[in-house]
Each structure stands twice: as structure tokens, then as C-alpha cells.
Amino acid sequence: KLLEIWFAPTAAHISAEPSADGRTGLRLVERHVWEEMLDIVKCKVLSVVNGIELDAYLLSESSLFVAPHKLILKTCGTTLNLLGLPRILEIAAKVNLPTVYRFFYSRKSFMFPERQSGPHRDWKEEVEFLDRYFSNGAAYTIGKMNGDHWLLYLTNPEDQPQASSSGITPSENEDGHTDYHPPSVHSDYTIEILMSGLSGPARDPFFNSDLSEDSSDPTLPSTHAQELSLKLGISDIFPHHLTTLDAYSFVPCGYSSNALIKWGDENLELDSPHGPPAPSHSGEGYYTIHVTPEEGWSYASFECNVPLSVGGHPPDVEKKIPSLKDLIKRVVSIFQPSRLTLTLFISAEDNESVQGGPSAVELAQRSFKTALDESPYSLEDKPAKYKRTDKINYEFGGYDLAFASFELK
């Protein structure tokens, strides 16, 4: 369950004077206030990493990211994500953010819907709950209703149109050509990889038999998770010098991590065959990973808002942020799912094609396919081969979406 609330288009739109340490907007809210809100949601704060632009809270049931102008709450299990919304709105109003600019709520179809409670028992209930707070909300189901699908509720600023869909049939040109289409400005970019049916070798490391709830060392779950992250290659998804990783291993099993990523032109491949490079831009983004390794309902999620190229490797790849294709291969090789859903949610201005070329969304679809066509890992000495079962592009008010599902052949 992913809830994202924007109270302004950017942090620069926050009018209040910064605090002594430069904080504005939602970053002025103290930790104990967020903890009270999270009590409603039914999860706890395990640790916090304070970045330059973001605060990353690692939770007992996933993650909370706080920027001056927006909040992202990602939860799992039977948490009551939406019941935290009224309290979040109250908290924001007390730091002079009384109006929601844009709102997003999304989730994958539940494995065990009967275990949910509150408004999360059914998508219709969730939509009815949100309609009480937003007069301009719109709800969408993307993908197969009798298979893996993705559910989205969003609000549009009043002057923007609603959504339209396009292109359920795979593109004719699937030759793996990877033209680079850099974002013209960094407005909003989120890649999500939702994986289920993890292989046995991928699940085994997340059973933490060497940890105990009775341990006298409270730092042991974090130390264990950092070592596990290094061993499995999670620490290498992004370059070390750009990454601040916060991780936690649960007893008897499970894993969560947040990472803050510094990105900028020097870390992105900006040479575009379509025209001049994008204007200089940089920032601080995040990725978050959550793993449930039990056989029968194993699941791993990866989410990241760092803008990624769809080009090939730059020469000094070790110092660079990975391309979208390489990111997918790195993540999938770690968790080895039998089924996965990928979504790229991107600002419409960043999706525009340059000089008649393909859009960023269509290039992302090609990256999805080529990454999984190239057998990102081997299992029992056999290369993993995936087939695509769904491909959908959507145009929303101000946003565009690439959605694709894959399963092992």
C-alpha cells in the first residue's frame, strides 16, 4: 500500500522561513508526531536517516519518506495505511500546509484480501474512503482482474484532464534498441518492481536464524542487515559513494531497507542522440526494499524515485547510476521471482518525446523487456527466461505510466 501526498509542486513552493538547520514544511514535524500517526496505521519506527532533502524512516511495516512538500508512506501486511490520512492532513495544516496539491494511493492486488481490515478489505471501500476527502479523485484498475493487477487512485489539479489508455499490444519495434531520453526537468519519476514466488536460493538468506528477539544488543538487527545487503549485492544496486543505506533484519525472517541516493548530471548518462543534453539538475532520491521470504507467499518489493536513463553503460560504470535496464537486472537477479510487475510513473513533461522519437514510457517498456530477455540470473544451471504477460501504457492528468507483467517461461 503506497500513499503519497503532495502539498506543493516542489520544496521551493514552501513559503515558510527555514529552521536553524534549514528545514521547512513537513520536515519541521518532530519524530514523535509521526510516530503517533503511525500508531494509527499499526506500525513502528525502527530507525531514521536524515538526508539533505529527505528524512527516511524505516518502519516495522515498511517505510516513510518526508520531504518539505510531500510525504510517502509505503506499508505492507495488514497495516491500515489509509486510516493515517486524516492525521497526516492535521499535521500538515499545523506547519502551514493546509491544502493538498496532489494525492496518490496505489497497491498491487492482494494475495490474501480476506486478511485485510478497515477500508482495505476491498478496492471499492478504499475508493469510497478516499472520495470523502477528495472531490476530484479518480480510481483505476490496470492489468488483468483475474491475475496480477495494479490499483491506483489519484487526484488531478483542477485544470488537468483525466486519464486515457493506450497500447495494450506489444510494440512492433522490440529490437532492444535503447535510445537515451533524459528527463528535461526532474519533476517526478518512480519505478516500482513488485516480485512474488521468489526462488529457494533467493529466499534462504532472509531467514535470520542467527538473530534472537532476546538479544542484549539492540544494534544487531541493523548490523546483520548491513552485512546481508553487502553479501547479496543490495549495497551495489547504486554506487556506494552516492548511497546511505539503512537496513533491518527481522526475527525469525524478513528484511527491510531504505537508501538515500545523491544524484546529479555527473552521475547520469546525459548524451542524447535526439538533441542537446537536459538542463543541469540534481537532487536526493530514495530506494526502498521489503522482503517476505516464506514459501507460498514470498514477496519482495523495490521502489525508487531516482531518474534513470534508458541508455547503455557509460564508460566509468562503477561511478554512475545504473540505467533502467541494468537496475532491473540487478534487482531481479537478487530476488529471482517467478512473477513480477513493473511500473514506471513519470511526470508528463518528462515523458515527451524529443524530435519525434519514442516517449520515455515506450523506451521504459523496451528496457523492461530487454532486461528480462537477457536472463538476469541462472537457476539450477539454467538461465532464467521470462515472458511478458501484460503491457499497458496510460496517460493521466500530468502523469504517464508504463505497466508490464512478466512470469518465468
Short mmCIF file of C-alpha atoms in Angstrom, two decimals:
data_model
loop_
_atom_site.label_atom_id
_atom_site.label_comp_id
_atom_site.label_asym_id
_atom_site.label_seq_id
_atom_site.Cartn_x
_atom_site.Cartn_y
_atom_site.Cartn_z
CA LYS A 1 0.00 0.00 0.00
CA LEU A 2 1.63 3.20 -1.19
CA LEU A 3 0.26 6.56 -0.14
CA GLU A 4 1.84 9.77 -1.45
CA ILE A 5 0.64 13.28 -0.62
CA TRP A 6 1.99 16.46 -2.21
CA PHE A 7 1.19 19.77 -0.51
CA ALA A 8 3.08 21.84 -3.11
CA PRO A 9 4.62 21.24 -6.57
CA THR A 10 8.20 21.50 -5.21
CA ALA A 11 10.04 22.27 -1.98
CA ALA A 12 10.71 25.75 -3.36
CA HIS A 13 6.99 26.47 -3.17
CA ILE A 14 7.05 26.22 0.64
CA SER A 15 6.74 29.82 1.83
CA ALA A 16 7.73 29.44 5.49
CA GLU A 17 11.13 30.57 6.74
CA PRO A 18 13.52 27.63 7.26
CA SER A 19 14.51 26.48 10.72
CA ALA A 20 18.06 26.88 12.06
CA ASP A 21 19.10 23.65 10.33
CA GLY A 22 17.44 24.62 7.04
CA ARG A 23 14.30 22.53 7.40
CA THR A 24 10.95 23.70 6.04
CA GLY A 25 7.43 22.35 5.65
CA LEU A 26 6.84 18.76 6.70
CA ARG A 27 10.49 18.32 7.76
CA LEU A 28 9.73 20.62 10.71
CA VAL A 29 7.48 17.92 12.19
CA GLU A 30 9.18 16.10 15.06
CA ARG A 31 9.64 12.35 15.09
CA HIS A 32 7.23 11.68 17.96
CA VAL A 33 4.41 13.32 15.97
CA TRP A 34 4.96 10.97 13.05
CA GLU A 35 5.15 8.06 15.48
CA GLU A 36 1.72 8.96 16.86
CA MET A 37 0.32 8.96 13.33
CA LEU A 38 1.97 5.61 12.61
CA ASP A 39 0.33 4.12 15.71
CA ILE A 40 -2.96 4.58 13.85
CA VAL A 41 -1.52 2.78 10.81
CA LYS A 42 -0.25 -0.04 13.09
CA CYS A 43 3.49 0.20 12.54
CA LYS A 44 6.54 1.49 14.43
CA VAL A 45 9.66 3.48 13.62
CA LEU A 46 12.82 1.36 13.76
CA SER A 47 15.38 3.98 12.67
CA VAL A 48 15.74 7.26 10.79
CA VAL A 49 18.24 8.62 8.28
CA ASN A 50 18.22 12.39 7.79
CA GLY A 51 19.40 13.50 4.36
CA ILE A 52 19.86 16.87 2.75
CA GLU A 53 16.37 16.93 1.21
CA LEU A 54 14.64 13.90 2.71
CA ASP A 55 14.10 12.12 6.02
CA ALA A 56 13.84 8.32 5.63
CA TYR A 57 12.04 6.42 8.39
CA LEU A 58 12.48 2.64 8.38
CA LEU A 59 9.33 1.08 9.81
CA SER A 60 8.29 -2.25 11.25
CA GLU A 61 5.98 -2.47 8.24
CA SER A 62 7.98 -0.71 5.50
CA SER A 63 8.90 2.99 5.06
CA LEU A 64 8.03 6.66 5.49
CA PHE A 65 9.79 9.37 3.48
CA VAL A 66 9.32 13.03 4.38
CA ALA A 67 10.30 15.96 2.13
CA PRO A 68 9.38 19.62 2.79
CA HIS A 69 6.45 19.48 0.36
CA LYS A 70 5.43 15.82 0.24
CA LEU A 71 5.13 12.60 2.24
CA ILE A 72 5.40 9.00 1.04
CA LEU A 73 4.08 6.19 3.25
CA LYS A 74 4.67 2.65 1.99
CA THR A 75 3.29 -0.15 4.15
CA CYS A 76 2.72 -3.88 3.85
CA GLY A 77 0.84 -6.68 5.59
CA THR A 78 -2.42 -5.73 7.29
CA THR A 79 -1.45 -2.15 8.12
CA LEU A 80 -4.18 0.49 7.97
CA ASN A 81 -2.44 2.89 5.64
CA LEU A 82 -5.47 4.99 4.74
CA LEU A 83 -6.58 5.48 8.34
CA GLY A 84 -3.44 7.58 8.81
CA LEU A 85 -4.62 10.08 6.18
CA PRO A 86 -6.81 12.29 8.43
CA ARG A 87 -3.99 12.65 10.95
CA ILE A 88 -1.45 13.45 8.21
CA LEU A 89 -3.69 16.25 6.96
CA GLU A 90 -3.94 17.65 10.51
CA ILE A 91 -0.16 17.52 10.96
CA ALA A 92 0.44 19.26 7.63
CA ALA A 93 -2.02 22.04 8.48
CA LYS A 94 -0.06 22.81 11.66
CA VAL A 95 3.07 23.55 9.57
CA ASN A 96 1.11 25.86 7.27
CA LEU A 97 0.33 23.28 4.58
CA PRO A 98 -3.46 23.19 4.69
CA THR A 99 -4.13 22.21 1.06
CA VAL A 100 -3.33 19.02 -0.84
CA TYR A 101 -1.78 19.74 -4.25
CA ARG A 102 -1.85 16.13 -5.50
CA PHE A 103 -2.65 12.80 -3.89
CA PHE A 104 -1.75 9.25 -4.94
CA TYR A 105 -2.67 5.87 -3.49
CA SER A 106 -1.67 2.62 -5.18
CA ARG A 107 -1.24 -1.06 -4.44
CA LYS A 108 -0.82 -4.39 -6.14
CA SER A 109 -3.68 -6.88 -5.96
CA PHE A 110 -3.65 -8.58 -2.54
CA MET A 111 -2.53 -12.20 -2.16
CA PHE A 112 -4.84 -12.65 0.87
CA PRO A 113 -7.57 -9.98 0.73
CA GLU A 114 -9.57 -11.75 3.43
CA ARG A 115 -6.86 -10.87 5.98
CA GLN A 116 -7.19 -7.12 5.46
CA SER A 117 -9.29 -4.90 7.69
CA GLY A 118 -10.80 -1.44 7.69
CA PRO A 119 -11.19 0.23 4.29
CA HIS A 120 -8.55 -2.12 2.85
CA ARG A 121 -10.93 -5.07 2.69
CA ASP A 122 -11.92 -4.15 -0.85
CA TRP A 123 -10.84 -1.69 -3.56
CA LYS A 124 -14.35 -0.22 -3.70
CA GLU A 125 -14.18 0.50 0.04
CA GLU A 126 -10.79 2.16 -0.34
CA VAL A 127 -12.10 4.37 -3.14
CA GLU A 128 -15.20 5.33 -1.15
CA PHE A 129 -12.99 6.23 1.82
CA LEU A 130 -10.77 8.48 -0.30
CA ASP A 131 -13.73 10.12 -2.05
CA ARG A 132 -14.75 11.52 1.34
CA TYR A 133 -11.56 13.59 1.37
CA PHE A 134 -11.07 14.41 -2.31
CA SER A 135 -13.72 15.74 -4.67
CA ASN A 136 -11.52 15.35 -7.76
CA GLY A 137 -10.20 11.82 -7.27
CA ALA A 138 -10.15 9.12 -9.95
CA ALA A 139 -9.65 5.37 -9.48
CA TYR A 140 -8.12 2.92 -11.98
CA THR A 141 -7.51 -0.81 -12.28
CA ILE A 142 -4.54 -1.59 -14.54
CA GLY A 143 -3.88 -5.15 -15.66
CA LYS A 144 -5.81 -8.41 -15.53
CA MET A 145 -8.60 -8.54 -12.97
CA ASN A 146 -8.14 -12.32 -12.73
CA GLY A 147 -4.35 -12.04 -12.49
CA ASP A 148 -1.71 -9.64 -11.25
CA HIS A 149 -3.01 -6.10 -11.49
CA TRP A 150 -2.25 -2.66 -10.09
CA LEU A 151 -4.75 -0.31 -8.47
CA LEU A 152 -4.35 3.46 -8.50
CA TYR A 153 -6.26 6.40 -7.05
CA LEU A 154 -5.08 9.92 -7.78
CA THR A 155 -6.27 13.48 -7.75
CA ASN A 156 -5.66 15.97 -10.52
CA PRO A 157 -5.18 19.70 -10.16
CA GLU A 158 -8.47 21.19 -11.33
CA ASP A 159 -7.19 22.37 -14.72
CA GLN A 160 -5.82 18.99 -15.85
CA PRO A 161 -7.66 16.24 -17.80
CA GLN A 162 -8.42 12.72 -16.64
CA ALA A 163 -6.68 9.62 -17.96
CA SER A 164 -6.66 7.72 -21.23
CA SER A 165 -5.09 4.38 -22.04
CA SER A 166 -3.07 3.22 -24.99
CA GLY A 167 -1.11 0.34 -26.43
CA ILE A 168 -2.04 -2.95 -24.77
CA THR A 169 -0.44 -4.78 -27.70
CA PRO A 170 3.37 -5.06 -27.60
CA SER A 171 5.22 -2.62 -29.82
CA GLU A 172 6.30 -3.74 -33.28
CA ASN A 173 9.83 -2.47 -32.64
CA GLU A 174 11.15 -4.66 -29.84
CA ASP A 175 14.73 -5.00 -31.06
CA GLY A 176 16.27 -3.86 -27.80
CA HIS A 177 17.42 -0.51 -29.22
CA THR A 178 17.97 1.75 -26.21
CA ASP A 179 17.98 5.40 -27.18
CA TYR A 180 18.50 7.62 -24.19
CA HIS A 181 15.75 10.05 -23.31
CA PRO A 182 16.84 12.09 -20.28
CA PRO A 183 14.27 13.88 -18.14
CA SER A 184 14.06 17.51 -19.21
CA VAL A 185 13.44 18.57 -15.65
CA HIS A 186 13.20 16.41 -12.56
CA SER A 187 9.56 16.68 -11.56
CA ASP A 188 8.55 13.17 -10.56
CA TYR A 189 9.78 9.70 -11.50
CA THR A 190 9.04 6.45 -9.66
CA ILE A 191 9.99 2.91 -10.69
CA GLU A 192 8.40 0.01 -8.80
CA ILE A 193 9.32 -3.68 -9.13
CA LEU A 194 6.88 -5.97 -7.31
CA MET A 195 8.04 -9.60 -7.17
CA SER A 196 6.42 -12.81 -5.94
CA GLY A 197 7.29 -16.51 -5.95
CA LEU A 198 10.95 -15.95 -5.06
CA SER A 199 13.30 -18.89 -5.67
CA GLY A 200 14.53 -21.00 -2.76
CA PRO A 201 18.14 -19.77 -3.01
CA ALA A 202 16.90 -16.17 -3.07
CA ARG A 203 14.61 -16.69 -0.05
CA ASP A 204 17.01 -18.61 2.19
CA PRO A 205 19.30 -15.70 3.22
CA PHE A 206 16.33 -13.81 4.67
CA PHE A 207 15.62 -16.47 7.31
CA ASN A 208 17.59 -14.97 10.18
CA SER A 209 18.22 -17.96 12.42
CA ASP A 210 21.29 -16.29 13.94
CA LEU A 211 19.18 -13.46 15.38
CA SER A 212 17.16 -13.53 18.57
CA GLU A 213 14.46 -11.21 19.92
CA ASP A 214 16.12 -11.58 23.34
CA SER A 215 19.48 -10.23 22.17
CA SER A 216 21.07 -7.71 24.54
CA ASP A 217 22.48 -5.79 21.55
CA PRO A 218 19.77 -3.57 20.00
CA THR A 219 22.00 -2.78 17.03
CA LEU A 220 22.31 -6.43 15.96
CA PRO A 221 19.34 -6.44 13.51
CA SER A 222 20.80 -3.42 11.70
CA THR A 223 24.35 -4.81 11.66
CA HIS A 224 23.07 -8.16 10.40
CA ALA A 225 21.06 -6.45 7.65
CA GLN A 226 24.01 -4.34 6.51
CA GLU A 227 26.16 -7.47 6.19
CA LEU A 228 23.37 -9.26 4.35
CA SER A 229 22.95 -6.28 1.99
CA LEU A 230 26.63 -6.43 1.11
CA LYS A 231 26.62 -10.22 0.67
CA LEU A 232 23.59 -10.27 -1.65
CA GLY A 233 24.55 -7.24 -3.74
CA ILE A 234 21.83 -4.94 -2.43
CA SER A 235 24.56 -2.49 -1.40
CA ASP A 236 25.78 -2.48 -5.02
CA ILE A 237 22.49 -1.59 -6.71
CA PHE A 238 23.66 2.05 -6.68
CA PRO A 239 27.27 3.26 -6.31
CA HIS A 240 28.50 3.22 -2.71
CA HIS A 241 29.71 6.82 -2.72
CA LEU A 242 26.21 8.05 -3.60
CA THR A 243 24.31 5.83 -1.15
CA THR A 244 23.36 5.99 2.53
CA LEU A 245 21.80 2.62 3.38
CA ASP A 246 19.65 1.88 6.42
CA ALA A 247 18.62 -1.79 6.77
CA TYR A 248 16.98 -4.14 9.28
CA SER A 249 16.72 -7.95 9.60
CA PHE A 250 13.62 -9.29 11.35
CA VAL A 251 13.19 -12.30 13.62
CA PRO A 252 12.59 -15.04 12.54
CA CYS A 253 12.63 -13.82 8.91
CA GLY A 254 12.23 -10.77 6.71
CA TYR A 255 14.22 -7.75 5.64
CA SER A 256 13.68 -4.03 5.02
CA SER A 257 15.94 -1.26 3.83
CA ASN A 258 15.83 2.42 2.89
CA ALA A 259 18.55 4.17 0.94
CA LEU A 260 19.08 7.85 0.22
CA ILE A 261 20.78 8.43 -3.14
CA LYS A 262 22.59 11.58 -4.25
CA TRP A 263 22.22 12.05 -7.98
CA GLY A 264 23.22 14.69 -10.49
CA ASP A 265 24.45 15.27 -14.02
CA GLU A 266 27.86 13.84 -13.19
CA ASN A 267 26.20 10.55 -12.20
CA LEU A 268 23.76 10.30 -15.11
CA GLU A 269 24.45 9.50 -18.75
CA LEU A 270 23.27 12.67 -20.46
CA ASP A 271 24.44 12.23 -24.05
CA SER A 272 21.25 12.07 -26.07
CA PRO A 273 21.13 11.10 -29.75
CA HIS A 274 17.96 13.17 -30.07
CA GLY A 275 19.42 16.55 -29.24
CA PRO A 276 21.27 18.62 -26.64
CA PRO A 277 21.55 17.35 -23.07
CA ALA A 278 18.96 18.28 -20.46
CA PRO A 279 19.49 21.39 -18.31
CA SER A 280 21.65 20.84 -15.26
CA HIS A 281 19.71 19.20 -12.46
CA SER A 282 20.46 17.15 -9.36
CA GLY A 283 18.86 16.06 -6.14
CA GLU A 284 18.43 13.44 -3.46
CA GLY A 285 16.22 10.43 -4.03
CA TYR A 286 15.49 7.12 -2.36
CA TYR A 287 15.01 3.45 -2.88
CA THR A 288 13.29 1.06 -0.52
CA ILE A 289 13.21 -2.75 -0.38
CA HIS A 290 10.97 -5.06 1.66
CA VAL A 291 11.14 -8.85 1.68
CA THR A 292 8.79 -11.55 2.98
CA PRO A 293 10.60 -14.84 2.29
CA GLU A 294 8.13 -17.53 3.45
CA GLU A 295 7.43 -20.20 0.85
CA GLY A 296 3.90 -19.99 -0.52
CA TRP A 297 3.62 -16.24 -0.19
CA SER A 298 7.16 -14.99 -0.74
CA TYR A 299 7.31 -11.40 -1.91
CA ALA A 300 9.81 -8.61 -2.46
CA SER A 301 9.23 -5.02 -3.44
CA PHE A 302 11.64 -2.43 -4.78
CA GLU A 303 10.75 1.23 -5.28
CA CYS A 304 12.97 4.10 -6.39
CA ASN A 305 12.45 7.74 -7.39
CA VAL A 306 15.92 8.47 -8.81
CA PRO A 307 15.65 9.40 -12.53
CA LEU A 308 17.29 6.70 -14.64
CA SER A 309 18.48 6.69 -18.24
CA VAL A 310 17.37 4.09 -20.73
CA GLY A 311 20.76 4.09 -22.47
CA GLY A 312 23.68 1.70 -22.19
CA HIS A 313 26.59 1.68 -19.75
CA PRO A 314 28.73 4.79 -19.54
CA PRO A 315 32.50 4.05 -19.60
CA ASP A 316 33.02 4.53 -15.85
CA VAL A 317 30.02 2.44 -14.88
CA GLU A 318 31.17 1.90 -11.28
CA LYS A 319 30.74 5.61 -10.55
CA LYS A 320 27.47 6.03 -12.40
CA ILE A 321 23.84 5.47 -11.51
CA PRO A 322 22.62 2.37 -13.41
CA SER A 323 20.41 2.59 -16.44
CA LEU A 324 16.82 1.40 -16.04
CA LYS A 325 17.64 -1.88 -17.77
CA ASP A 326 20.64 -2.57 -15.55
CA LEU A 327 18.73 -1.64 -12.40
CA ILE A 328 16.01 -4.16 -13.26
CA LYS A 329 18.60 -6.88 -13.93
CA ARG A 330 20.37 -6.20 -10.62
CA VAL A 331 17.16 -6.30 -8.58
CA VAL A 332 15.67 -9.35 -10.32
CA SER A 333 18.94 -11.30 -10.03
CA ILE A 334 18.89 -10.81 -6.24
CA PHE A 335 15.29 -11.93 -5.65
CA GLN A 336 14.73 -14.35 -8.58
CA PRO A 337 10.93 -14.08 -8.74
CA SER A 338 8.68 -16.38 -10.73
CA ARG A 339 6.31 -13.43 -11.35
CA LEU A 340 6.89 -9.69 -11.34
CA THR A 341 5.12 -6.46 -12.14
CA LEU A 342 6.99 -3.32 -13.18
CA THR A 343 5.60 0.20 -13.20
CA LEU A 344 7.18 3.48 -14.19
CA PHE A 345 5.16 6.51 -13.11
CA ILE A 346 6.56 9.70 -14.63
CA SER A 347 5.64 13.37 -15.00
CA ALA A 348 4.09 14.01 -18.40
CA GLU A 349 6.64 16.71 -19.26
CA ASP A 350 9.43 14.19 -18.67
CA ASN A 351 7.68 11.67 -20.95
CA GLU A 352 7.57 13.89 -24.02
CA SER A 353 9.49 12.54 -27.00
CA VAL A 354 12.29 14.59 -28.50
CA GLN A 355 12.28 15.38 -32.24
CA GLY A 356 9.67 12.74 -32.98
CA GLY A 357 11.42 9.89 -31.13
CA PRO A 358 9.74 7.42 -28.78
CA SER A 359 8.49 8.66 -25.42
CA ALA A 360 10.20 7.82 -22.14
CA VAL A 361 7.33 5.46 -21.31
CA GLU A 362 7.77 3.47 -24.51
CA LEU A 363 11.54 3.40 -24.03
CA ALA A 364 10.92 2.13 -20.49
CA GLN A 365 8.76 -0.68 -21.88
CA ARG A 366 11.66 -1.68 -24.13
CA SER A 367 14.02 -1.59 -21.13
CA PHE A 368 11.63 -3.81 -19.15
CA LYS A 369 11.60 -6.37 -21.93
CA THR A 370 15.29 -6.35 -22.86
CA ALA A 371 16.34 -6.59 -19.20
CA LEU A 372 14.28 -9.74 -18.75
CA ASP A 373 15.06 -11.18 -22.19
CA GLU A 374 18.74 -11.26 -21.23
CA SER A 375 18.37 -13.85 -18.42
CA PRO A 376 19.37 -11.79 -15.37
CA TYR A 377 20.30 -14.92 -13.40
CA SER A 378 20.55 -18.71 -13.63
CA LEU A 379 18.69 -21.24 -11.51
CA GLU A 380 19.86 -24.86 -11.29
CA ASP A 381 22.35 -24.08 -14.07
CA LYS A 382 19.56 -22.95 -16.37
CA PRO A 383 19.25 -19.30 -17.47
CA ALA A 384 16.08 -17.62 -16.24
CA LYS A 385 13.75 -16.82 -19.14
CA TYR A 386 10.78 -14.51 -18.69
CA LYS A 387 7.78 -13.93 -20.93
CA ARG A 388 5.74 -10.75 -20.84
CA THR A 389 2.08 -11.30 -19.97
CA ASP A 390 0.89 -7.70 -19.95
CA LYS A 391 1.97 -4.35 -21.39
CA ILE A 392 -0.10 -1.21 -20.83
CA ASN A 393 0.68 2.50 -21.19
CA TYR A 394 -1.57 5.04 -19.51
CA GLU A 395 -1.83 8.82 -19.79
CA PHE A 396 -3.15 10.55 -16.68
CA GLY A 397 -3.59 14.23 -15.92
CA GLY A 398 0.03 15.37 -15.72
CA TYR A 399 1.45 11.83 -15.45
CA ASP A 400 2.18 8.85 -17.66
CA LEU A 401 2.51 5.20 -16.67
CA ALA A 402 4.27 2.18 -18.13
CA PHE A 403 2.94 -1.08 -16.68
CA ALA A 404 4.18 -4.58 -17.54
CA SER A 405 3.89 -8.06 -16.03
CA PHE A 406 6.27 -10.97 -16.57
CA GLU A 407 6.48 -14.60 -15.48
CA LEU A 408 9.06 -17.35 -15.85
CA LYS A 409 8.64 -19.40 -19.02
#
